[in-house]
Short mmCIF file of N, CA and C in Angstrom, two decimals:
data_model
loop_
_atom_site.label_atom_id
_atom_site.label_comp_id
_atom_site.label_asym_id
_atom_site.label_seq_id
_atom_site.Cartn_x
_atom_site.Cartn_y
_atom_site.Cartn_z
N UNK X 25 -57.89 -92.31 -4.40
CA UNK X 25 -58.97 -91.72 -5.16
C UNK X 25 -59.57 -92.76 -6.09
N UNK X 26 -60.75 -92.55 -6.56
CA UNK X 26 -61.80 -93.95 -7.23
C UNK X 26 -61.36 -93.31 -8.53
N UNK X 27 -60.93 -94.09 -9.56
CA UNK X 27 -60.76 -93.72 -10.45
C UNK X 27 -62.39 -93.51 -11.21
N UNK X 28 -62.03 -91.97 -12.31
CA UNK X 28 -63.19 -91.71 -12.51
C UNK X 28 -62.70 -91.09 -14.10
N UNK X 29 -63.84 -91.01 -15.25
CA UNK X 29 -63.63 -90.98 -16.19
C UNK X 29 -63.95 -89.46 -16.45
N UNK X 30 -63.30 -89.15 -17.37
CA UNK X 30 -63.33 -87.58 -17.68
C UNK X 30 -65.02 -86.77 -18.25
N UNK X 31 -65.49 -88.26 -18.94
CA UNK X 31 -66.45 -87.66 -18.91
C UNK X 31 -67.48 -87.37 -18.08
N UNK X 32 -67.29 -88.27 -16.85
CA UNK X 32 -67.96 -88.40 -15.40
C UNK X 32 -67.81 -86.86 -15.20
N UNK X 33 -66.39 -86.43 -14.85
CA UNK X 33 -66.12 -84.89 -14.69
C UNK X 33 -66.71 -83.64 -15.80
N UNK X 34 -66.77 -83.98 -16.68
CA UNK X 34 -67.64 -83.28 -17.54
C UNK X 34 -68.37 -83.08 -17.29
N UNK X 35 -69.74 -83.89 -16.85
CA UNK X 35 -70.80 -83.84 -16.75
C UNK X 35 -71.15 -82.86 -15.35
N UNK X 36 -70.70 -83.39 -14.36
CA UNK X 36 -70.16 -82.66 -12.55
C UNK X 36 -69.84 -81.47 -13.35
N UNK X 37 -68.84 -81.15 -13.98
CA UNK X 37 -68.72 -79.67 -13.55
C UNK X 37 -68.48 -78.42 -14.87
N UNK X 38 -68.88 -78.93 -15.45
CA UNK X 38 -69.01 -78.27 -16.97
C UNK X 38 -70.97 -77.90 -17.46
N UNK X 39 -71.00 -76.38 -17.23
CA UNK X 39 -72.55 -76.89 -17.45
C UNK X 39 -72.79 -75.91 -18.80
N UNK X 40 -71.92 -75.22 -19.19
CA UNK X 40 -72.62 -74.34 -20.79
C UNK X 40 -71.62 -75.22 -21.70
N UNK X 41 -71.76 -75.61 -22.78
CA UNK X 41 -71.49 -75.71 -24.17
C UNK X 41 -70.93 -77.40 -23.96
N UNK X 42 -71.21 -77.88 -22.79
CA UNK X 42 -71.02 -79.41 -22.84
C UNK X 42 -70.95 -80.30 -24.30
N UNK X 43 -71.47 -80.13 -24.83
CA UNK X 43 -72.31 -80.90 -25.85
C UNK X 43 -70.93 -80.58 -26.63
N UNK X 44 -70.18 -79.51 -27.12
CA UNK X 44 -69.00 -78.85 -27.57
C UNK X 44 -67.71 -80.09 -27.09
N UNK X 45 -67.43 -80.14 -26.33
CA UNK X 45 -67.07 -81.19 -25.52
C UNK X 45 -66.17 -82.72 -26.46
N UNK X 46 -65.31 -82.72 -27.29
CA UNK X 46 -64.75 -84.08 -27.76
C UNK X 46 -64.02 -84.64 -27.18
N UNK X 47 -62.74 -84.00 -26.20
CA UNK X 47 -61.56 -84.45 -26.00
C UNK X 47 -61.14 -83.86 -24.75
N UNK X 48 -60.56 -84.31 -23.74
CA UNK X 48 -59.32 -83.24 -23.18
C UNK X 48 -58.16 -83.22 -23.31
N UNK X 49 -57.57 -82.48 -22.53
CA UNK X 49 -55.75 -82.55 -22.07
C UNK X 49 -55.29 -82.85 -20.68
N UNK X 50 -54.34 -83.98 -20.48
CA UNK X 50 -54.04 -83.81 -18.94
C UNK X 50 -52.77 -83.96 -19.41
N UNK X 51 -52.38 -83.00 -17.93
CA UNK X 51 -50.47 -82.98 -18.50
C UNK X 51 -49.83 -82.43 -19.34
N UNK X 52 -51.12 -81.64 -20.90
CA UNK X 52 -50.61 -81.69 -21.78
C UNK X 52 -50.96 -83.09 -23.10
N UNK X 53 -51.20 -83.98 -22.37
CA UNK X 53 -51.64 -84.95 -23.15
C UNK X 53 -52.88 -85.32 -23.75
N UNK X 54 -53.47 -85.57 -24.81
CA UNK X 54 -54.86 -85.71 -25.95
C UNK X 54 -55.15 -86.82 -24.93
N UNK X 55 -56.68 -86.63 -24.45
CA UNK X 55 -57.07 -88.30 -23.88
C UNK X 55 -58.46 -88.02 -24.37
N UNK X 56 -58.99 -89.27 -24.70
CA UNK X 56 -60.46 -89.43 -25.01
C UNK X 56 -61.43 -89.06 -23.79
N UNK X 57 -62.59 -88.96 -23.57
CA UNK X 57 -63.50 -88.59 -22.60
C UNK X 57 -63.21 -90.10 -21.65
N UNK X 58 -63.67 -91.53 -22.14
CA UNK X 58 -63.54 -92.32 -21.33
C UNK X 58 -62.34 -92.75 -20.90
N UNK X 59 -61.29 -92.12 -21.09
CA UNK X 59 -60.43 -92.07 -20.04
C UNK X 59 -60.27 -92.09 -18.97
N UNK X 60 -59.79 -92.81 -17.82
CA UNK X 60 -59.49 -92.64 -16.02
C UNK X 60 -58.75 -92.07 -15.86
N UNK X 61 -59.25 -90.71 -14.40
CA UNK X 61 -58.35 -90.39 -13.94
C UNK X 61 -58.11 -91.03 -12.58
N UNK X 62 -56.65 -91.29 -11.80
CA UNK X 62 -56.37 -92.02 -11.04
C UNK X 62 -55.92 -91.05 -9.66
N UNK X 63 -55.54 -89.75 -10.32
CA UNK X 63 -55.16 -88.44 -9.32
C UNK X 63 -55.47 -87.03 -10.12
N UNK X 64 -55.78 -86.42 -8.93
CA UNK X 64 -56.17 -85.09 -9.11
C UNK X 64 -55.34 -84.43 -10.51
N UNK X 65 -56.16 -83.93 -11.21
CA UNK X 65 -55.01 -83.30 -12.19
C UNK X 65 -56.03 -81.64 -13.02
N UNK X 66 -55.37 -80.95 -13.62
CA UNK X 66 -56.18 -79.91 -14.11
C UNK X 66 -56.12 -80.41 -15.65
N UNK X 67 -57.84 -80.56 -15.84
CA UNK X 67 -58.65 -80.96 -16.98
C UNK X 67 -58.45 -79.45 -17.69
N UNK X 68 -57.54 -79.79 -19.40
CA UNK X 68 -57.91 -78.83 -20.46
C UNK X 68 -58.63 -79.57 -20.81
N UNK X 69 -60.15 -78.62 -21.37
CA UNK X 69 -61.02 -79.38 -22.19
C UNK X 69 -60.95 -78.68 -24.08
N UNK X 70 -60.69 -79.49 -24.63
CA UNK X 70 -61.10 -79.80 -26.18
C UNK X 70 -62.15 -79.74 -26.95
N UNK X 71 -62.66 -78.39 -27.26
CA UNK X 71 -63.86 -78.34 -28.00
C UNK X 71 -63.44 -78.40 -29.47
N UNK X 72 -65.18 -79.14 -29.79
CA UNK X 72 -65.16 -79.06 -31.17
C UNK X 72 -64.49 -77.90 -32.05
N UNK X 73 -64.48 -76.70 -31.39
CA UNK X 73 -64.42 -75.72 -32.65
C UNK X 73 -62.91 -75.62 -32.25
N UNK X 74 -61.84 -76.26 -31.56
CA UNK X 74 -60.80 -75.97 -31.68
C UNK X 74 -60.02 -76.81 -32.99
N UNK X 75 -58.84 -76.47 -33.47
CA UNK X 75 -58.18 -77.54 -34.14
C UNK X 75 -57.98 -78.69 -34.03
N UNK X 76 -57.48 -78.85 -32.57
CA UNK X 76 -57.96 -80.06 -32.50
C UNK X 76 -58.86 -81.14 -32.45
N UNK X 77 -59.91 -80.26 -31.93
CA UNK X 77 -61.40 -80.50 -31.83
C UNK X 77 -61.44 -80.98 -32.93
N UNK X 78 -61.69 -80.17 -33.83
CA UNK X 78 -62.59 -80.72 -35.29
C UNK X 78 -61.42 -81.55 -36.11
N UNK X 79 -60.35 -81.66 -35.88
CA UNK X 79 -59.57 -83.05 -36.21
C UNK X 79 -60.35 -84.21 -35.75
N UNK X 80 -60.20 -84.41 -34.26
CA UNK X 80 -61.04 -85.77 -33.66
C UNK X 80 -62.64 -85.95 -34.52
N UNK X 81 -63.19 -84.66 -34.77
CA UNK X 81 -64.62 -84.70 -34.82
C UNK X 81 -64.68 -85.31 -36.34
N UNK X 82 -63.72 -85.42 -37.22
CA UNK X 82 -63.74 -85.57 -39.00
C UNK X 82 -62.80 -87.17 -38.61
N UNK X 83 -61.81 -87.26 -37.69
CA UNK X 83 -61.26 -88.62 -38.06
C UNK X 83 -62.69 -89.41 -37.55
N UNK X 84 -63.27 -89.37 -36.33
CA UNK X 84 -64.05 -89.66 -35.76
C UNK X 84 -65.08 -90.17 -36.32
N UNK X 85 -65.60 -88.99 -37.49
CA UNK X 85 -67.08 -89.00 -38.15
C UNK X 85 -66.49 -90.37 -39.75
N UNK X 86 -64.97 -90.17 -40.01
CA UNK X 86 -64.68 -91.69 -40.85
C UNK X 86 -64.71 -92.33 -40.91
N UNK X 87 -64.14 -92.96 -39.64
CA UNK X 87 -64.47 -94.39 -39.13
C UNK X 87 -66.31 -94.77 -38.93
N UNK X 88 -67.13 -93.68 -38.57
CA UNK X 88 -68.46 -94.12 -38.31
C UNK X 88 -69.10 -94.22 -39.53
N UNK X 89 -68.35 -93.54 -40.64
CA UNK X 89 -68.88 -93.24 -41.93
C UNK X 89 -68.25 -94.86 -42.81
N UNK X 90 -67.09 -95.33 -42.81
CA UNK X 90 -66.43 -96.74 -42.58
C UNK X 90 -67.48 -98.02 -42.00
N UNK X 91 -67.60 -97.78 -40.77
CA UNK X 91 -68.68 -98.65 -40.25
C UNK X 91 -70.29 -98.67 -40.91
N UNK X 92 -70.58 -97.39 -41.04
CA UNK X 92 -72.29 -97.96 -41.65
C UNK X 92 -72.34 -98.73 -42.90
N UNK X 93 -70.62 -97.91 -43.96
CA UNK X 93 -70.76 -98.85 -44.78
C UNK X 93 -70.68 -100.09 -45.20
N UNK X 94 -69.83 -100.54 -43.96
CA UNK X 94 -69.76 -101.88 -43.83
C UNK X 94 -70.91 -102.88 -43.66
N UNK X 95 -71.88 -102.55 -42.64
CA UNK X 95 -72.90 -102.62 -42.35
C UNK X 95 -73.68 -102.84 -43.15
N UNK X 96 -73.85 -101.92 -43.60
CA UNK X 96 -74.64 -102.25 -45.11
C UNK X 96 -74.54 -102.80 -46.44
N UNK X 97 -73.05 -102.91 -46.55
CA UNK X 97 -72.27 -103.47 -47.94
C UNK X 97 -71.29 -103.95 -47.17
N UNK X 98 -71.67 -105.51 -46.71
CA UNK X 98 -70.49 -106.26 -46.10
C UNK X 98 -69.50 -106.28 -46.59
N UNK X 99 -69.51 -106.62 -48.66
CA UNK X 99 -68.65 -107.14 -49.23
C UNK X 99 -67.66 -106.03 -49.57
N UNK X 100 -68.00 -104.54 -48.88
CA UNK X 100 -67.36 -103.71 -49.46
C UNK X 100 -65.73 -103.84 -48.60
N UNK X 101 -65.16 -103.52 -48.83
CA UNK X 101 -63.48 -103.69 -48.52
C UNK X 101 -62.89 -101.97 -48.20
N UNK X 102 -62.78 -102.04 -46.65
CA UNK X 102 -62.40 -100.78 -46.37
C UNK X 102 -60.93 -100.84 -46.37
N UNK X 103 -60.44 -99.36 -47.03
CA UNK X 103 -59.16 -99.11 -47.38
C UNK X 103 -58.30 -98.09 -46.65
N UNK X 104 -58.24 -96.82 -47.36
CA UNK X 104 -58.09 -95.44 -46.30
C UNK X 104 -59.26 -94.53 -46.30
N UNK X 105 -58.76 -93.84 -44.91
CA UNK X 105 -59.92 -92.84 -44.49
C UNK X 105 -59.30 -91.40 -43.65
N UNK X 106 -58.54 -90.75 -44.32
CA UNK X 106 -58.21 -90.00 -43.18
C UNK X 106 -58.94 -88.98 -43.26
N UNK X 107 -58.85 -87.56 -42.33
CA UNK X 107 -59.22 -86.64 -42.19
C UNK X 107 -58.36 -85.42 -43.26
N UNK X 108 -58.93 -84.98 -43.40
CA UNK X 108 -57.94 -84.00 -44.23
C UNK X 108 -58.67 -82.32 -43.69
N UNK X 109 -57.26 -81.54 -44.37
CA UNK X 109 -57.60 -79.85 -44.00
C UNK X 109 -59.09 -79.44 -43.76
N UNK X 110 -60.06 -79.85 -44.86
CA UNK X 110 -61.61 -79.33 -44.76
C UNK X 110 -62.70 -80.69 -45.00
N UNK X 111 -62.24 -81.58 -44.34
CA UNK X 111 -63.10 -82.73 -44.26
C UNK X 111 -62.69 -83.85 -43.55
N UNK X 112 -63.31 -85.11 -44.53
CA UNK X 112 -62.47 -86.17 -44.55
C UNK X 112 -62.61 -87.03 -45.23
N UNK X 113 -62.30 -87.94 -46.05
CA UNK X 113 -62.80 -88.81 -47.22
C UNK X 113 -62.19 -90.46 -46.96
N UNK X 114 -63.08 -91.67 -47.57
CA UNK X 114 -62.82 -92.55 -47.30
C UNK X 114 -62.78 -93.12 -48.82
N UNK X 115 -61.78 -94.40 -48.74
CA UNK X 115 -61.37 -94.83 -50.31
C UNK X 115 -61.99 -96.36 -49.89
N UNK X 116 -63.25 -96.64 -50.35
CA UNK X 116 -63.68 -97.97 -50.47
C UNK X 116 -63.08 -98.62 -51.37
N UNK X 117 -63.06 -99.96 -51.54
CA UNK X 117 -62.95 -101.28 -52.42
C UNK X 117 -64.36 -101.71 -52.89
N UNK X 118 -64.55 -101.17 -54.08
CA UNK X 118 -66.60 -101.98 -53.82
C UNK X 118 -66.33 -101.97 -55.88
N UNK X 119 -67.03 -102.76 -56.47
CA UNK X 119 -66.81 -103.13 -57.69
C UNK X 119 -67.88 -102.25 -58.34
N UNK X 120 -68.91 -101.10 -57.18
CA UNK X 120 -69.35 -99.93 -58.39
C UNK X 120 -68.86 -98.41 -57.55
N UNK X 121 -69.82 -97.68 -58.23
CA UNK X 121 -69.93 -96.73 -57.44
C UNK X 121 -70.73 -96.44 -56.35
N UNK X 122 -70.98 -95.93 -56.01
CA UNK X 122 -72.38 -95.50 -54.91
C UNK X 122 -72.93 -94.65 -55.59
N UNK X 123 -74.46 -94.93 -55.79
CA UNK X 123 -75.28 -93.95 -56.11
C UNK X 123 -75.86 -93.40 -55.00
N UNK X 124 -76.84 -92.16 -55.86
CA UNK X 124 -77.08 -90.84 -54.73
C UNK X 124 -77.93 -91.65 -53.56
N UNK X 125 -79.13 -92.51 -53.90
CA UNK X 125 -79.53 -93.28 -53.39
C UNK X 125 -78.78 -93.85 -52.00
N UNK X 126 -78.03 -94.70 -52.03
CA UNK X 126 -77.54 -95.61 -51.33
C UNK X 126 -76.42 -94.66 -50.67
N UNK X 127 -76.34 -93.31 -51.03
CA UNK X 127 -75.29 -92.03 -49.88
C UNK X 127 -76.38 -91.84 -49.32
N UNK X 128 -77.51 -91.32 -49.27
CA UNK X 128 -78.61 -91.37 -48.17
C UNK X 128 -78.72 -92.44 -47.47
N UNK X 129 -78.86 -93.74 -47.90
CA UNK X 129 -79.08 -94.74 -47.03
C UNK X 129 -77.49 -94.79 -45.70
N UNK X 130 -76.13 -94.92 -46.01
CA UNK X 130 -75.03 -94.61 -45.54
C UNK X 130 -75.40 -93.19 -44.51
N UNK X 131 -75.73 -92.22 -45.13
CA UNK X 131 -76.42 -91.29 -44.35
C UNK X 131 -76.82 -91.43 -42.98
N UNK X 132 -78.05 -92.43 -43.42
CA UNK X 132 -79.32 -92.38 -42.58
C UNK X 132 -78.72 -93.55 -41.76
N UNK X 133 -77.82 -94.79 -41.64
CA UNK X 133 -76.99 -95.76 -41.12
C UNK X 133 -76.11 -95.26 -40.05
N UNK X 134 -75.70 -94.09 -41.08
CA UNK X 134 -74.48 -93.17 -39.74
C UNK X 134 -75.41 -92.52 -38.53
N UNK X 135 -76.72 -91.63 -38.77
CA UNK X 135 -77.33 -91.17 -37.86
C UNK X 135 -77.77 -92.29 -36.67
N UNK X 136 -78.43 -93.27 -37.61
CA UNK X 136 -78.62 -94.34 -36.38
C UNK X 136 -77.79 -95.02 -35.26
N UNK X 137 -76.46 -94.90 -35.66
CA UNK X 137 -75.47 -95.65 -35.61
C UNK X 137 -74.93 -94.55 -33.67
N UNK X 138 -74.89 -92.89 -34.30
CA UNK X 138 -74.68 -92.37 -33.39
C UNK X 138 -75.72 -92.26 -32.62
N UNK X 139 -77.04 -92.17 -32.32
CA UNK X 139 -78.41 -92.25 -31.67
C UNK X 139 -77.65 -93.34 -30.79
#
């Protein structure tokens, strides 16, 4: 069999709430979408609105939230970022604060970033 990526199969044979879509299970096991499969197996799929779902979807959205700021404030020094119960928060190294200003710009960095 050609190995083929889960989200290849997503796309083939999943046609309402795709977009819902973060993660699956094979085996039982968490695999990302670009994952290969190498043999036939039965795809659980992982939506956003499950627990697990919106775990991946908040660690996920940190790291991208991590990256714009980097991006934009080289000198800033990334620290921790996890996800937590009703979000997720990141602990920069930066010698001010962020004003409201420059959280829009981070904002508008993250949107581009996923586009």
């Amino acid at each position: 069999m050609e190995l083929t990526t889960i989200k290849e199969i997503l796309l083939q044979k999943v046609q309402n709430n795709r977009e819902e879509i973060v993660a699956a299970k094979i085996k039982g096991c968490l695999v990302d979408l670009n994952s290969r499969l190498s043999e036939n197996s039965d795809i659980e799929w992982v939506s956003v609105s499950s627990p697990e779902g919106l775990e991946i979807l908040r660690h996920s959205t940190s790291h991208l939230m991590a990256q714009a700021v980097k991006e934009l404030y080289p000198e800033v020094k990334i620290t921790i970022g996890p996800s937590i119960e009703d979000g997720f928060y990141y602990d920069f190294d930066y010698e001010k604060t962020f004003t409201a200003e420059e959280l829009l710009k981070i904002e508008e960095r993250m949107n581009s970033i996923v586009k």
